[in-house]
GROMACS .gro file of C-alpha atoms in nm:
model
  249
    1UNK     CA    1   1.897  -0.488  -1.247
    2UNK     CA    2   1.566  -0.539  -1.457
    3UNK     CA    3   1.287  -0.365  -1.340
    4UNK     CA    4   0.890  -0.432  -1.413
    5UNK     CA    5   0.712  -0.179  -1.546
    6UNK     CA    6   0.424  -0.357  -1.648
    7UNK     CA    7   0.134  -0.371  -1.433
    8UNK     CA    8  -0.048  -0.699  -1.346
    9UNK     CA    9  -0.354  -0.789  -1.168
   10UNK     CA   10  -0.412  -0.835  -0.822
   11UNK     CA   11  -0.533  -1.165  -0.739
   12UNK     CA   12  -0.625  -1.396  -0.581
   13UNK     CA   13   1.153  -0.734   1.058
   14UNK     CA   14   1.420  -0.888   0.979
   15UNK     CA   15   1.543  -1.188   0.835
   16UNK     CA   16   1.224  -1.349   0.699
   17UNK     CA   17   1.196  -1.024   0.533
   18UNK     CA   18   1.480  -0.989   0.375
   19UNK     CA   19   1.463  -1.390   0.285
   20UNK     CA   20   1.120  -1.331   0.068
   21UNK     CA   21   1.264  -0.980  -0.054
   22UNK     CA   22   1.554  -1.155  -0.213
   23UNK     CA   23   1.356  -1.447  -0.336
   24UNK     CA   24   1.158  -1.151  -0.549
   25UNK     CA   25   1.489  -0.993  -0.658
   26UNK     CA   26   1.655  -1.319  -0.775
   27UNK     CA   27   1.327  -1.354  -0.967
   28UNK     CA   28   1.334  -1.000  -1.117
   29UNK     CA   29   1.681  -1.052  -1.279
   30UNK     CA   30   1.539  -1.348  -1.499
   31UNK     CA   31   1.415  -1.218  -1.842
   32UNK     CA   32   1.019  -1.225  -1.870
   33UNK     CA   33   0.781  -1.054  -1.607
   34UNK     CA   34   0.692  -1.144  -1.265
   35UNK     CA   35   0.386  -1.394  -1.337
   36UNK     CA   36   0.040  -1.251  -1.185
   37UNK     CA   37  -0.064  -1.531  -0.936
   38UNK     CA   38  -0.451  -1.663  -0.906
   39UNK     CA   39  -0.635  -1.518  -0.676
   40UNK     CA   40  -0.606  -1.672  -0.343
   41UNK     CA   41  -0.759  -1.569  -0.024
   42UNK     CA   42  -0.541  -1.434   0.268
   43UNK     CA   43  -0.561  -1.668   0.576
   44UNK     CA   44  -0.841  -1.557   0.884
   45UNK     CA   45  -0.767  -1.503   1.238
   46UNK     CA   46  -0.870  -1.115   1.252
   47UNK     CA   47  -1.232  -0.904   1.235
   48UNK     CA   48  -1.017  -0.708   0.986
   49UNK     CA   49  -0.953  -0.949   0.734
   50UNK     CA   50  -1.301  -1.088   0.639
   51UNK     CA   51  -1.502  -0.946   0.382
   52UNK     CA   52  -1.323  -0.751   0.014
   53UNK     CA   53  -0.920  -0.668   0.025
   54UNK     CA   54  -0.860  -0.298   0.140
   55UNK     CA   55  -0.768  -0.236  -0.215
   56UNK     CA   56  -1.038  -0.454  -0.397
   57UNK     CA   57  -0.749  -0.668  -0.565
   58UNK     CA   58  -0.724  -0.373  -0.859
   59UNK     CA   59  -0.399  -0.360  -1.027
   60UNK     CA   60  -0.085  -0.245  -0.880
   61UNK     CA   61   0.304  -0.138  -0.965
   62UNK     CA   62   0.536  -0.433  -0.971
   63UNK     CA   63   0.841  -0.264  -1.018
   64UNK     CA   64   1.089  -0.399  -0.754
   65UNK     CA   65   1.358  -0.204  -0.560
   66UNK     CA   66   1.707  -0.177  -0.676
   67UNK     CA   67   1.979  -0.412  -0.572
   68UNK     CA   68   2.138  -0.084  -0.442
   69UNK     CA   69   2.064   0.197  -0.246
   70UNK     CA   70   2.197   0.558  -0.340
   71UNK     CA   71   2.289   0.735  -0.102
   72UNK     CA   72   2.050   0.956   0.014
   73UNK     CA   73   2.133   1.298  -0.026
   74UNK     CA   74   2.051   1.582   0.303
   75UNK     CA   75   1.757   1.715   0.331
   76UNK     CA   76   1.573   1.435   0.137
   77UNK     CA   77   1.333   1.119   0.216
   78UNK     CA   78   1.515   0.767   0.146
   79UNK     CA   79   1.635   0.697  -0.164
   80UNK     CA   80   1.418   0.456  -0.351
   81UNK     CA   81   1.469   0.299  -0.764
   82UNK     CA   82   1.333   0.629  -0.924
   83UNK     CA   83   1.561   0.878  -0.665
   84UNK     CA   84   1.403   0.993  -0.316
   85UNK     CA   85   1.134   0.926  -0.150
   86UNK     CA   86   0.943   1.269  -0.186
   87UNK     CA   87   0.917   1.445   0.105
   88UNK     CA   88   0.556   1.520   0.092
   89UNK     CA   89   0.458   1.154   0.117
   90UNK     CA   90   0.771   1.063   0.369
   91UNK     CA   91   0.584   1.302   0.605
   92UNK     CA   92   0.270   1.120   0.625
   93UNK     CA   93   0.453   0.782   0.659
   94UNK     CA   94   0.617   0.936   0.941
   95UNK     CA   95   0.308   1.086   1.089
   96UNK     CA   96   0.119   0.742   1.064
   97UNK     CA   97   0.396   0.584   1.279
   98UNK     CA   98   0.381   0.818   1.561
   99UNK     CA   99   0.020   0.801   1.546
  100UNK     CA  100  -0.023   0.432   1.580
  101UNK     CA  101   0.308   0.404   1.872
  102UNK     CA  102   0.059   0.612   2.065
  103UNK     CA  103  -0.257   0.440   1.970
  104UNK     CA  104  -0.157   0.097   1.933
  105UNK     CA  105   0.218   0.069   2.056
  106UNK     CA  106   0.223  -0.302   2.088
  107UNK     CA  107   0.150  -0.299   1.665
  108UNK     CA  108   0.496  -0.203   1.626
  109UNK     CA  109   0.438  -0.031   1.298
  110UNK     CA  110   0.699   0.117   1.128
  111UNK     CA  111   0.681   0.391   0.893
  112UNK     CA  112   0.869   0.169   0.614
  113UNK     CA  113   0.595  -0.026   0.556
  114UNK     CA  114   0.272   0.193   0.453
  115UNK     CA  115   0.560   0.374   0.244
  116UNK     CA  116   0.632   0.009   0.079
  117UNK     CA  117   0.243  -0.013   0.018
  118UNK     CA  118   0.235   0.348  -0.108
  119UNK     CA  119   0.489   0.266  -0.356
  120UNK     CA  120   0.301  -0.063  -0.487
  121UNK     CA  121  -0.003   0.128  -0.508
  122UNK     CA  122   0.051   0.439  -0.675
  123UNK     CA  123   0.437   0.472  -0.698
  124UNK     CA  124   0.443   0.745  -0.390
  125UNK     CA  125   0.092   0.927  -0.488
  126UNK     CA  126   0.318   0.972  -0.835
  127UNK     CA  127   0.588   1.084  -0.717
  128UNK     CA  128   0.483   1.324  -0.422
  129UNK     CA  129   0.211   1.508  -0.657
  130UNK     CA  130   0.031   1.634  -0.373
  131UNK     CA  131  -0.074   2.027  -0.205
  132UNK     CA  132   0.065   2.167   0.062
  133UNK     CA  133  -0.195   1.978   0.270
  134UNK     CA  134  -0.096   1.609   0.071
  135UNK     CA  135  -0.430   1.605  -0.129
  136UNK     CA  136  -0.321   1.455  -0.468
  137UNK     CA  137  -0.340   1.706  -0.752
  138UNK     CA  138  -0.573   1.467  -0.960
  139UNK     CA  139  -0.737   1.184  -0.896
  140UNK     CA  140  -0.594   0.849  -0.868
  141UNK     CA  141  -0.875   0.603  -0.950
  142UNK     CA  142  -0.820   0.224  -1.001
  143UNK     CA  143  -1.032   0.072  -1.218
  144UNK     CA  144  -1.390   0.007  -1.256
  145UNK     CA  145  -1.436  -0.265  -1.061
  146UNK     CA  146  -1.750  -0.401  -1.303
  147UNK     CA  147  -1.659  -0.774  -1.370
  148UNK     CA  148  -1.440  -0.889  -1.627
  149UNK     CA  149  -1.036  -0.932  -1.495
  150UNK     CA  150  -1.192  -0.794  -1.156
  151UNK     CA  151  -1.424  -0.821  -0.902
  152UNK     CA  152  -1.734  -0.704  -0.904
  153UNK     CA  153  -1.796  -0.448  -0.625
  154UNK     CA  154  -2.134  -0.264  -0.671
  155UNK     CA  155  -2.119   0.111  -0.597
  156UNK     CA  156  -2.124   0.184  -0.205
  157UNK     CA  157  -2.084   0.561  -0.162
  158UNK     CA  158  -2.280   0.721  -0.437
  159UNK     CA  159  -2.007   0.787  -0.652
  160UNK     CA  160  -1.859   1.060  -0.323
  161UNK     CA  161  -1.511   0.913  -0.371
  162UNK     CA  162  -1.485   0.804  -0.671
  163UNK     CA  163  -1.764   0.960  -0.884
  164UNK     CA  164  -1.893   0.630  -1.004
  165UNK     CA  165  -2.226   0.589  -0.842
  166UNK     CA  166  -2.282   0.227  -1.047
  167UNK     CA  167  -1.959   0.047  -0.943
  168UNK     CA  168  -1.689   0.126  -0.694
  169UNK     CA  169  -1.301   0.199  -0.787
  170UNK     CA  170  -0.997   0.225  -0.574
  171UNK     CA  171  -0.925   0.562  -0.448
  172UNK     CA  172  -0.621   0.778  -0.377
  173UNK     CA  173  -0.268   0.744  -0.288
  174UNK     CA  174  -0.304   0.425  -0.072
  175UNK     CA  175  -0.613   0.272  -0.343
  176UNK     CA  176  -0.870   0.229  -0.131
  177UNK     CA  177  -1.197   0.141  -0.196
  178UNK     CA  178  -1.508   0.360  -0.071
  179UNK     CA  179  -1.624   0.043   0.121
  180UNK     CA  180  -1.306  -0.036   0.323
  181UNK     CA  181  -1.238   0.377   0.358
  182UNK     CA  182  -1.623   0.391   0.546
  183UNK     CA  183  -1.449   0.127   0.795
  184UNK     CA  184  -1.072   0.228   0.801
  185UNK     CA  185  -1.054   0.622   0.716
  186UNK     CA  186  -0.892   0.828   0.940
  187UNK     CA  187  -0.831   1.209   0.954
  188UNK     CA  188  -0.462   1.209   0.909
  189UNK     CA  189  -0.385   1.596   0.874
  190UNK     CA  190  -0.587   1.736   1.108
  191UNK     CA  191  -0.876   1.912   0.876
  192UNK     CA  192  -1.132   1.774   1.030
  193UNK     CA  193  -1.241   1.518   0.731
  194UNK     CA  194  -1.146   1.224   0.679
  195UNK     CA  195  -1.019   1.212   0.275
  196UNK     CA  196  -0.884   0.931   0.071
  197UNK     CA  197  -0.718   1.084  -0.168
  198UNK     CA  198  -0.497   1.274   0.090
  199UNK     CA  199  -0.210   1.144   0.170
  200UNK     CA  200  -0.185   1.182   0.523
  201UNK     CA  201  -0.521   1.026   0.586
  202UNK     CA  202  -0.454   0.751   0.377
  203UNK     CA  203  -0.127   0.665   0.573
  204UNK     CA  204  -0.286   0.657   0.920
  205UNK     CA  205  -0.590   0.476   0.757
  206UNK     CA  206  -0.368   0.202   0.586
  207UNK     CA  207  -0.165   0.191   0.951
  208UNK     CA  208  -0.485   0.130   1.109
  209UNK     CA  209  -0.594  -0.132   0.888
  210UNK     CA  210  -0.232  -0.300   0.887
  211UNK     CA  211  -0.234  -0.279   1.290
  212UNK     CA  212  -0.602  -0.397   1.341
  213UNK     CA  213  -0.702  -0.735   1.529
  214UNK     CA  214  -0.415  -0.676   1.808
  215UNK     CA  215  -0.155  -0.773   1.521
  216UNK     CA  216   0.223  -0.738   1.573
  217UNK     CA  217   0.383  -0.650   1.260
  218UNK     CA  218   0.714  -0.738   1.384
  219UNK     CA  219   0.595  -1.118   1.397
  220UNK     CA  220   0.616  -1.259   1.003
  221UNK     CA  221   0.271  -1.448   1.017
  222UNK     CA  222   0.110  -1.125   1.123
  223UNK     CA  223   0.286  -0.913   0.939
  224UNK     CA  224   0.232  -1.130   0.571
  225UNK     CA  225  -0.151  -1.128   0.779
  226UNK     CA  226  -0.140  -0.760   0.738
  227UNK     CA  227  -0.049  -0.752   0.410
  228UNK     CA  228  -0.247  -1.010   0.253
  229UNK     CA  229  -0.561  -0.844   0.394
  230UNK     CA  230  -0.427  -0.527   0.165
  231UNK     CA  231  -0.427  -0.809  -0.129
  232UNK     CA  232  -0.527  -1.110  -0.177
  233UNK     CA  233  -0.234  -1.233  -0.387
  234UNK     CA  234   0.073  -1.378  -0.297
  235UNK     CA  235   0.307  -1.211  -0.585
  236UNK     CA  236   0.175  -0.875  -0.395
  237UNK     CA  237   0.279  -1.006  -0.054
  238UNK     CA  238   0.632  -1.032  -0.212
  239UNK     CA  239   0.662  -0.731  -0.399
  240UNK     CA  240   0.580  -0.524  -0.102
  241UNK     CA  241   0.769  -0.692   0.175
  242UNK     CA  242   1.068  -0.679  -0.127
  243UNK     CA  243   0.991  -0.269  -0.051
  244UNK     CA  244   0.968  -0.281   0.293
  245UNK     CA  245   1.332  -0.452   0.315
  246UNK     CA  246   1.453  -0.191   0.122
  247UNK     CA  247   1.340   0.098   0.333
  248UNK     CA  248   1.463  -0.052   0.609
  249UNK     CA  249   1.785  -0.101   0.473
   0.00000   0.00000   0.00000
């Protein structure tokens, strides 16, 4: 199967799932790239949804699962396109959906899908490049978000996150930016700080986001809801529910 490897700009449970999945993986196999869509808003019904994306729209990874799954081998995370699904990162998935069944049971969050967001975002932090305590071991900044191919978002945390202290840029293994982190972070691992660019934070933060408004992911309108609110675009709805299908398969 083709992958994409390119990366394009964000714009504007069960069978519905796996219906827009494979509607993204019948369109991978066609030569070209998968087009960037305009920028369209994601619909309103929640608190959680008005106001910037959690992401500010920045670019993401549109690679697309395999056809396949490997099998997984013991003692590993699932299997995803580029092997398994490192540990370090599976952990905080995991974490985040324990953490929200006790918080928020009637969200229904499963662990499969911050880990299909953490893929689109930063391909599993890089590929599980994180300490012992699942703080990145460099930065991962999206771009400057000063006009041009992306929004403008003014700096809102003095440059703390993201050490820009003129305009904000998506931060850490889930990209979020320092606006939506002041509303959404979480303290994930237990330090006693809340910290974007660790990856256990940033999985309970994204869960909380995803889970926010009294959504149930396991209805489709909420879930794509949840989603959208991470993106405005609907070429990133597909990609990542075309990752969630595959970790649940």
């Amino acid at each position: 199967m083709r992958t994409f490897r390119e990366v394009v700009r964000k714009g504007a449970g069960g069978t519905a799932i796996a219906a827009a999945a494979m509607a993204v993986l019948t369109a991978s196999q066609a030569p070209g790239a998968l087009p960037a869509r305009a920028a369209e808003p994601a619909r309103q019904g929640t608190p959680a949804e008005h106001g910037p994306s959690v992401s500010g729209d920045t670019p993401y990874r549109t690679e697309l699962p395999p056809l396949r799954t490997a099998q997984r081998k013991e003692g590993t995370g699932p299997v995803t396109g580029g092997g398994a699904l490192p540990a370090s990162v599976f952990a905080a998935y995991r974490h985040a959906e324990r953490e929200l069944a006790r918080t928020t049971p009637g969200c229904g969050l499963r662990w499969e899908l911050p880990a299909a967001i953490g893929q689109v975002e930063s391909g599993q932090a890089r590929g599980g490049r994180v300490t012992a305590d699942g703080t990145t071991v460099t930065p991962i900044l999206g771009p400057r978000l000063s006009g041009g191919p992306f929004a403008v978002i003014r700096d809102t945390d003095h440059g703390a996150y993201d050490g820009d202290t003129a305009y904000d840029r998506a931060v850490g293994p889930m990209q979020f930016i320092p606006s939506t982190w002041a509303r959404w972070g979480a303290d994930g691992n237990g330090d006693g700080r809340a910290d974007p660019n660790n990856v256990f934070d940033a999985a309970l933060a994204a869960g909380r986001y995803l889970c926010a408004g009294g959504r149930n992911l396991s209805d489709p309108a909420d879930l794509d809801r949840a989603i959208l609110g991470y993106n405005h675009s609907r070429a990133y709805l597909l990609t990542v529910k075309a990752w969630y299908a595959h970790f649940l398969d």
